[in-house]
């Protein structure tokens, strides 16, 4: 695994560049990402390119032995470009323009802007495509950040109408698919279809789902134009995009199909603060992040490419500037996060950023260096991690396959469009299943439907309302244990309830019908022994005897051979009991880990991580040699064993 | 009482219609509402009418013996119509268009749309007005739903100016009535007057009140155009509109003046979740609804017409799709709700909807049938209720008059415009008085000011800031006990403080002056023995000795002969003590009911309803014969007695 | 100290004026403010002035011996003027117009409106400028109220571009100062710069800061135009503006530089309810206001002018209409507030308003008289205060200087633009330091940077991110004890981190570096003995030994000679321990006051105020003669001593 850093030569006086490059190399870094926001510096006036400074910075970094990941600058078009085509600006759901003055101020559907992107990407690729220092390209930056994957502009509306026409061919097909006879929503032509925002009450969920699919497709198409240019002009380089955390507004599997390596931007403290975690979790893990946030995304993004190539493009090295509260990581966490990425098979961990920038929007975002160029707190931890990684080089063998968690992006669109009960989301469901499995010490891979399940002992589908073609056949052929979670199979591809009721196509494997669903406010529960159903409860009709029932006798979990369906959100202990039974049947052993400890096996290595603020005894790993750390793992500590 | 159902033949293949109609009849239903959202199917292209499918569906239903309530489709104008006159769209208070894609996408003030409505209603009425199956018409659907009674469009602004000119004749009159000398808000012409939204800080409350009155008048006028057409073209049929729950944006008494029967759409679980109830109440009654929600509206809407004709047009049969959380009703509740409507004198209870629709916005809304056409959970309860209703036919005699609760819509507009303390609303005040009275076992009728009080032993005015002409005379002549609640008489018709201070015209009956009012944050109270004043407290000057004072000696309730004024919001026990004293003086006996039990007398019948999750002993009804149920009323159970 | 009242003759029939004036005088009032919202009455048609009624009301008040403060009416331009230039309306941050119908419906940058203001002010000044009754002018009313100091209109955008061009001369200077190389935000011309609203994510904080400075300058310029006219046309009169509470959207020191007397509008109950106080504080002080709200503003506004001239222009006399909840003041509070103003050296306390107005927006706002012209509750308290003030006339000597708290408005803009942790604000920091000092019985003056510190024993800078030129020199020369709070010196004038890290220029006096900052969610703390760090924590590098450290050994407070830097938000007891140590070293004695008691020395007089609901023993003031009150101070009571 390589280490790297994000660097912006244009932010610093040229005389600082050589020392920066030297210090990077000394710290053990071998990769540097540059260029992704520099459009106004390489084209300060329309058509007037200024490459010399970037040429020189490439040379400086190259000389220091660093491999460069060059970013295309399309996330930040300069003001002159926006003024030339003001309608390239996206509109938000309320119809307000999302103007110049920060970043991502463009609509994915605007043809004029797409042509400008072709031009600047082609120019960069022509300039640096064959430079030996360039090892990879990053397309754009964080597609969709700040809710930009969707736009409600005229350009988006026009493109959506064409997308619908291509999909449905004739308008009767659309009317029928969406069920537009309801509320007289029928159209006579595709030109009559508007975007689904600003309706009096909720728009048709089928309308929304197609708009979400369209918006995702626009991201894919936008990215593919850059890929097409770069493949030709810069052969042999990896093409990468940097994805985000807990973000589902486009289909990452579809974008990845055009790229070589997945990467993501890992900010565990910010994500903990900003997402659905309880106040107790936010306090307990304020300086560490929830123990499963980083790992969940590592496993999610490793699954984007069948060959498992993935990296961390931006790793939080200290406090950030963008969460409600921004504490500092506990001492040791930057090293822990780095080794956790290694445990999940990353090719690279790249820190964001080299030096804290004293001005503009991110001035309160820590870097490896302080603004005064001194080492910041994380630097020693990076140095230590770098040495440890070097010492472990070659240790890792083949990936360990245990549990495949099947996730697709469309599932989260469906539950976002129609939560039916407040805050129900397929993504959260996936995270909670993942966390429950991982607390049993199991290795989890997150894969899309259709990916081979060979070698796995268990497959888990936390929540998949629309069952894609082929999945039933795939699951039928799978010999391991399968668990399918609530709402799976509850919708057709047109966002309708299946004719034979949920779980629709899954009924071929499991003879049940979901006759009724309930969403439950906090405190309204059905008891399950010491635990309970909360938030979501299905009423299932079946000739099967339920494997799990509420204390009141309502069936919760049904089983047919190696396949189970769980029709409710249940407490962690009950969920883990289901998983443990499955693991037992699948021949996997589980552990009762301390709540702050997580384990990950990667080839011959076993990693243990202590996400707590107190030292904890390591789990017993029999027949293994301790390579790193001690049997009492300190706060933010790591232990690594080699299996015999 | 008849039972009915809402049905949408256009949603289902024609071959399903006959079986549907047959099953409706077998279930004991005799009424079916159709047609109210079908515009795009009867006029798919401008001016091109397609009646054949609707003709055939009418025949199928007719043949099955069902009486049809035909809805006019004006709540859902088709897209081609909106595209022809885009300015028919309402604007919301923020100035955003409320576009096509759901329903109710029209502005009540748009003349072009009004003409289109005339045309389609006339066409429908010409087609079906004299068909023997048509027993009634429903105008439009749920006027005002999704906050659509108000619009801030240009059409609304123009119409408002004309409305003001008609009311005030000259602009000086308006300036004087509103007090526009304040903050130099004086106008020189009616054309200078804008709508009251988007002002820097709050607009003049008199401006808002006239806008609310205007908006209500626009609804009345819109409805009246349909009435005028239908009266002529479809003689002898009842004209009905279906009102909503906890909704006051137009004057329902004024709309009702043009109609024959009031009906409302009863969704007790959704209303509990979405309105002001405490978390404890939302949990306790999550699957039953608060025990007074349905009854309050039954009594409110029965009061719209002097002859008391009213129905439930849409009765919740299972989980709905539109509340924050959507649990299922407790087993038995659909029957209970049906019999509760009977206890309050309904002509009809119609369930919404026949079969759960698998597509579009309401796909998660339960029906009597599941999407797969099997009976859903409620069907057996409907069957049971149908049999019980048949068995009780002819039992009910004359209505029992005990307490008249006087409510007008304008009161809620006034407190909404000027709450003065967060969340104070006249509607909630009315509900809480109603609930307190009903928990004493009293029969309450909710009537508008001016309705005869003959036969009542008590009259209660929970909160009426503007005392309408004639009310003082009416109360003076009334011999029963009267209670008038806080803020009553506190405003003139021009939204000003009366010259002699509140309670203004009521001072003729009760010599008090409200010198000062306070709104109190939660926790800031004045103690009243074991209870307290909370939220609202008035300081009253009077030569009378207060009948109730705070522990600190401030007068709370004043009495003059048979009239009391209560100048505060007080706890339930103290409020019930006042009511009990009044009842005693009025010769009514009260009961101490269990908190989950409610009672309703209708003619010779006495109904008891258990809204709890546990069985409860029925209250002792002396000298009565138990016709239905048992003396221990189970959860969601009903007991019915015949008085000797 | 004089007493006065706000009066609106245009609201009342002319026949009421003489009795009103007489009663004012009898009550001990000698000042009356009129005119500030009367534009539509003095110019009902464009160019058609109607002065007669105002002439007569001036005469009536003059005859009663009242000195008149005449307000210019520019806060309420009439409708005809707005209709003539609709683009004079401000736009809010979301781009919505802030239209006619209340007040302050203008953009400070609109040139056409500025010319209209010149015209009406000149006309008023010509009419009344030399009238003997006119003792002062109030310019406009509450600049910035309802968030109106900022506008996002085209007029504002044009003016902002000119302001930037004047400041930066060439666009490269702006790009460099703001750091626009970040995210390609560079401009080629000033005409390319937009306002900072409606960007995709946060705009550059330097962009915001310049916009806030510009917006403040526009207020200053707007006010100065009126000043220039009035100085000429009405020589010898005081020019005053009435500021608000907890309001920082423009630089009050800059506005004050053109005026003679500062005044403010004191509504302690409303401010308590609407601002950051805890629920416990809001309950405890619901009818009194937090004990430091009024005093903080008295001391803040007294500091606007070097000679300390200040007044209360509007004093709350009863419940107001604009807070979430509006309780009545505890009996005695109006007198207490009046005497508290005296204790802080006010020239005048003027009550708002004379008589409660029965119509329009403020109809629920109490006055000295009820709408029916009877004395309202406060009148007796005013009468008592008036007598007491008369009895104490001539007692007060020179101001007592103890602690100078240094505050500038820009500090609050910086923390508002970049809180970095939720709800951190420099203004709140200033208030909390003020409160901690005052609870020790110390007299605090609030002064701008640059004001002489001669005579003070202590200087406190609660939070000043940008250290203005000259402040370091001033503090270096100061012999008293100095405390500098967190985030001070953390930004350059261009909103960047100083090259040598925070506290930037303060490092010349104190050799520390702030290497890292953390914002902490509620509950995440670092313990300091019995107390803790909360919300904000800095990590400081220094060769100095910390004077205060966390229990974990992190330095919190560093000291060099007479200067301390406190790098965290800490609990009250620890903060008071620091202040007490400083006071001891500075030769000031401190008191341990009861939490409801506050003390203020003014010349020879010592005032004690009981803000509680229970009687409290007065603090022991040795060698002093009790002039007013008793040694047990009742709820809302006041005691006054004369020092020997």
Short mmCIF file of C-alpha atoms in Angstrom, two decimals, chain A residues 82-224:
data_model
loop_
_atom_site.label_atom_id
_atom_site.label_comp_id
_atom_site.label_asym_id
_atom_site.label_seq_id
_atom_site.Cartn_x
_atom_site.Cartn_y
_atom_site.Cartn_z
CA UNK A 82 -20.11 31.09 -16.09
CA UNK A 83 -20.77 34.61 -17.30
CA UNK A 84 -20.62 33.39 -20.90
CA UNK A 85 -23.31 30.77 -20.28
CA UNK A 86 -25.24 31.69 -17.15
CA UNK A 87 -27.74 28.90 -17.75
CA UNK A 88 -25.03 26.31 -17.02
CA UNK A 89 -25.83 26.97 -13.35
CA UNK A 90 -27.93 24.33 -11.64
CA UNK A 91 -31.21 25.22 -9.98
CA UNK A 92 -32.05 23.73 -6.62
CA UNK A 93 -35.30 21.99 -5.78
CA UNK A 94 -36.83 25.33 -4.80
CA UNK A 95 -35.90 26.81 -8.16
CA UNK A 96 -33.07 28.98 -6.85
CA UNK A 97 -29.87 29.30 -8.90
CA UNK A 98 -26.78 27.74 -7.37
CA UNK A 99 -24.32 30.39 -8.44
CA UNK A 100 -20.61 31.02 -8.71
CA UNK A 101 -18.56 31.70 -5.58
CA UNK A 102 -17.70 28.27 -4.23
CA UNK A 103 -17.54 25.10 -6.34
CA UNK A 104 -19.61 22.59 -8.33
CA UNK A 105 -21.64 25.45 -9.85
CA UNK A 106 -22.71 23.56 -12.93
CA UNK A 107 -25.58 21.45 -14.20
CA UNK A 108 -24.63 17.99 -15.42
CA UNK A 109 -27.12 18.34 -18.27
CA UNK A 110 -25.84 21.56 -19.80
CA UNK A 111 -24.45 20.83 -23.24
CA UNK A 112 -22.43 24.00 -23.52
CA UNK A 113 -20.64 23.28 -20.30
CA UNK A 114 -20.01 19.70 -21.33
CA UNK A 115 -18.27 20.97 -24.47
CA UNK A 116 -16.12 23.31 -22.38
CA UNK A 117 -15.15 20.38 -20.19
CA UNK A 118 -14.16 18.36 -23.24
CA UNK A 119 -11.94 21.23 -24.29
CA UNK A 120 -10.13 21.75 -20.98
CA UNK A 121 -9.72 18.02 -20.32
CA UNK A 122 -8.37 17.49 -23.82
CA UNK A 123 -5.94 20.35 -23.32
CA UNK A 124 -4.67 18.97 -20.02
CA UNK A 125 -4.46 15.47 -21.38
CA UNK A 126 -2.54 16.66 -24.42
CA UNK A 127 -0.11 18.50 -22.17
CA UNK A 128 0.50 15.85 -19.50
CA UNK A 129 -0.99 12.64 -20.84
CA UNK A 130 2.31 11.00 -21.59
CA UNK A 131 4.44 12.59 -18.90
CA UNK A 132 6.21 9.82 -16.96
CA UNK A 133 5.27 11.39 -13.63
CA UNK A 134 1.57 11.03 -14.31
CA UNK A 135 0.42 7.70 -12.88
CA UNK A 136 -3.28 8.37 -12.82
CA UNK A 137 -6.05 10.87 -13.52
CA UNK A 138 -8.84 11.88 -11.21
CA UNK A 139 -11.94 12.98 -13.08
CA UNK A 140 -13.53 16.13 -11.64
CA UNK A 141 -13.89 16.03 -7.82
CA UNK A 142 -16.54 14.52 -5.58
CA UNK A 143 -19.40 14.29 -8.04
CA UNK A 144 -22.59 15.31 -6.35
CA UNK A 145 -21.02 17.04 -3.35
CA UNK A 146 -23.29 19.70 -1.85
CA UNK A 147 -26.34 17.99 -3.39
CA UNK A 148 -25.24 18.75 -6.93
CA UNK A 149 -26.07 15.46 -8.60
CA UNK A 150 -29.58 16.74 -9.16
CA UNK A 151 -30.48 19.97 -10.89
CA UNK A 152 -33.85 21.47 -11.70
CA UNK A 153 -32.68 23.71 -14.53
CA UNK A 154 -34.16 24.05 -17.99
CA UNK A 155 -31.20 22.10 -19.34
CA UNK A 156 -32.04 19.28 -16.98
CA UNK A 157 -35.70 19.40 -17.95
CA UNK A 158 -34.90 19.19 -21.66
CA UNK A 159 -32.50 16.35 -21.12
CA UNK A 160 -34.96 14.51 -18.89
CA UNK A 161 -37.62 14.66 -21.60
CA UNK A 162 -35.19 13.14 -24.10
CA UNK A 163 -34.15 10.51 -21.59
CA UNK A 164 -37.81 9.58 -21.02
CA UNK A 165 -38.52 9.46 -24.75
CA UNK A 166 -35.57 7.14 -25.25
CA UNK A 167 -36.70 4.90 -22.41
CA UNK A 168 -40.44 4.72 -23.08
CA UNK A 169 -40.58 5.31 -26.83
CA UNK A 170 -44.21 6.44 -26.67
CA UNK A 171 -45.95 8.51 -24.04
CA UNK A 172 -48.57 5.85 -23.38
CA UNK A 173 -45.79 3.65 -22.09
CA UNK A 174 -44.72 6.31 -19.63
CA UNK A 175 -48.28 6.99 -18.51
CA UNK A 176 -48.84 3.33 -17.92
CA UNK A 177 -45.51 2.72 -16.17
CA UNK A 178 -45.98 5.63 -13.80
CA UNK A 179 -49.69 5.04 -13.28
CA UNK A 180 -50.54 8.56 -14.40
CA UNK A 181 -54.22 7.79 -14.57
CA UNK A 182 -54.06 8.50 -10.83
CA UNK A 183 -54.94 12.16 -10.23
CA UNK A 184 -55.27 12.80 -14.00
CA UNK A 185 -51.50 13.10 -14.34
CA UNK A 186 -51.48 11.72 -17.88
CA UNK A 187 -49.34 13.38 -20.53
CA UNK A 188 -49.97 13.60 -24.26
CA UNK A 189 -46.33 14.14 -25.27
CA UNK A 190 -42.93 13.92 -23.62
CA UNK A 191 -42.69 17.70 -23.97
CA UNK A 192 -45.48 18.00 -21.41
CA UNK A 193 -43.46 16.28 -18.68
CA UNK A 194 -41.92 18.63 -16.12
CA UNK A 195 -39.39 17.93 -13.42
CA UNK A 196 -40.93 16.53 -10.23
CA UNK A 197 -40.10 19.48 -7.99
CA UNK A 198 -42.39 22.30 -6.89
CA UNK A 199 -45.56 20.27 -7.13
CA UNK A 200 -48.43 21.08 -4.77
CA UNK A 201 -47.96 17.91 -2.76
CA UNK A 202 -45.62 14.99 -3.43
CA UNK A 203 -45.08 14.12 -7.08
CA UNK A 204 -45.56 10.59 -8.34
CA UNK A 205 -42.80 8.41 -6.84
CA UNK A 206 -42.31 6.82 -10.26
CA UNK A 207 -41.69 10.31 -11.63
CA UNK A 208 -39.11 10.90 -8.94
CA UNK A 209 -37.45 7.53 -9.45
CA UNK A 210 -37.01 8.10 -13.15
CA UNK A 211 -35.67 11.56 -12.39
CA UNK A 212 -33.16 10.07 -9.95
CA UNK A 213 -32.13 7.46 -12.51
CA UNK A 214 -31.82 10.14 -15.17
CA UNK A 215 -29.75 12.36 -12.84
CA UNK A 216 -27.45 9.46 -12.11
CA UNK A 217 -27.11 8.71 -15.81
CA UNK A 218 -26.15 12.32 -16.43
CA UNK A 219 -23.28 11.97 -13.97
CA UNK A 220 -22.18 8.77 -15.65
CA UNK A 221 -22.29 10.39 -19.07
CA UNK A 222 -20.45 13.48 -17.85
CA UNK A 223 -17.70 11.30 -16.43
CA UNK A 224 -17.54 9.11 -19.51
#
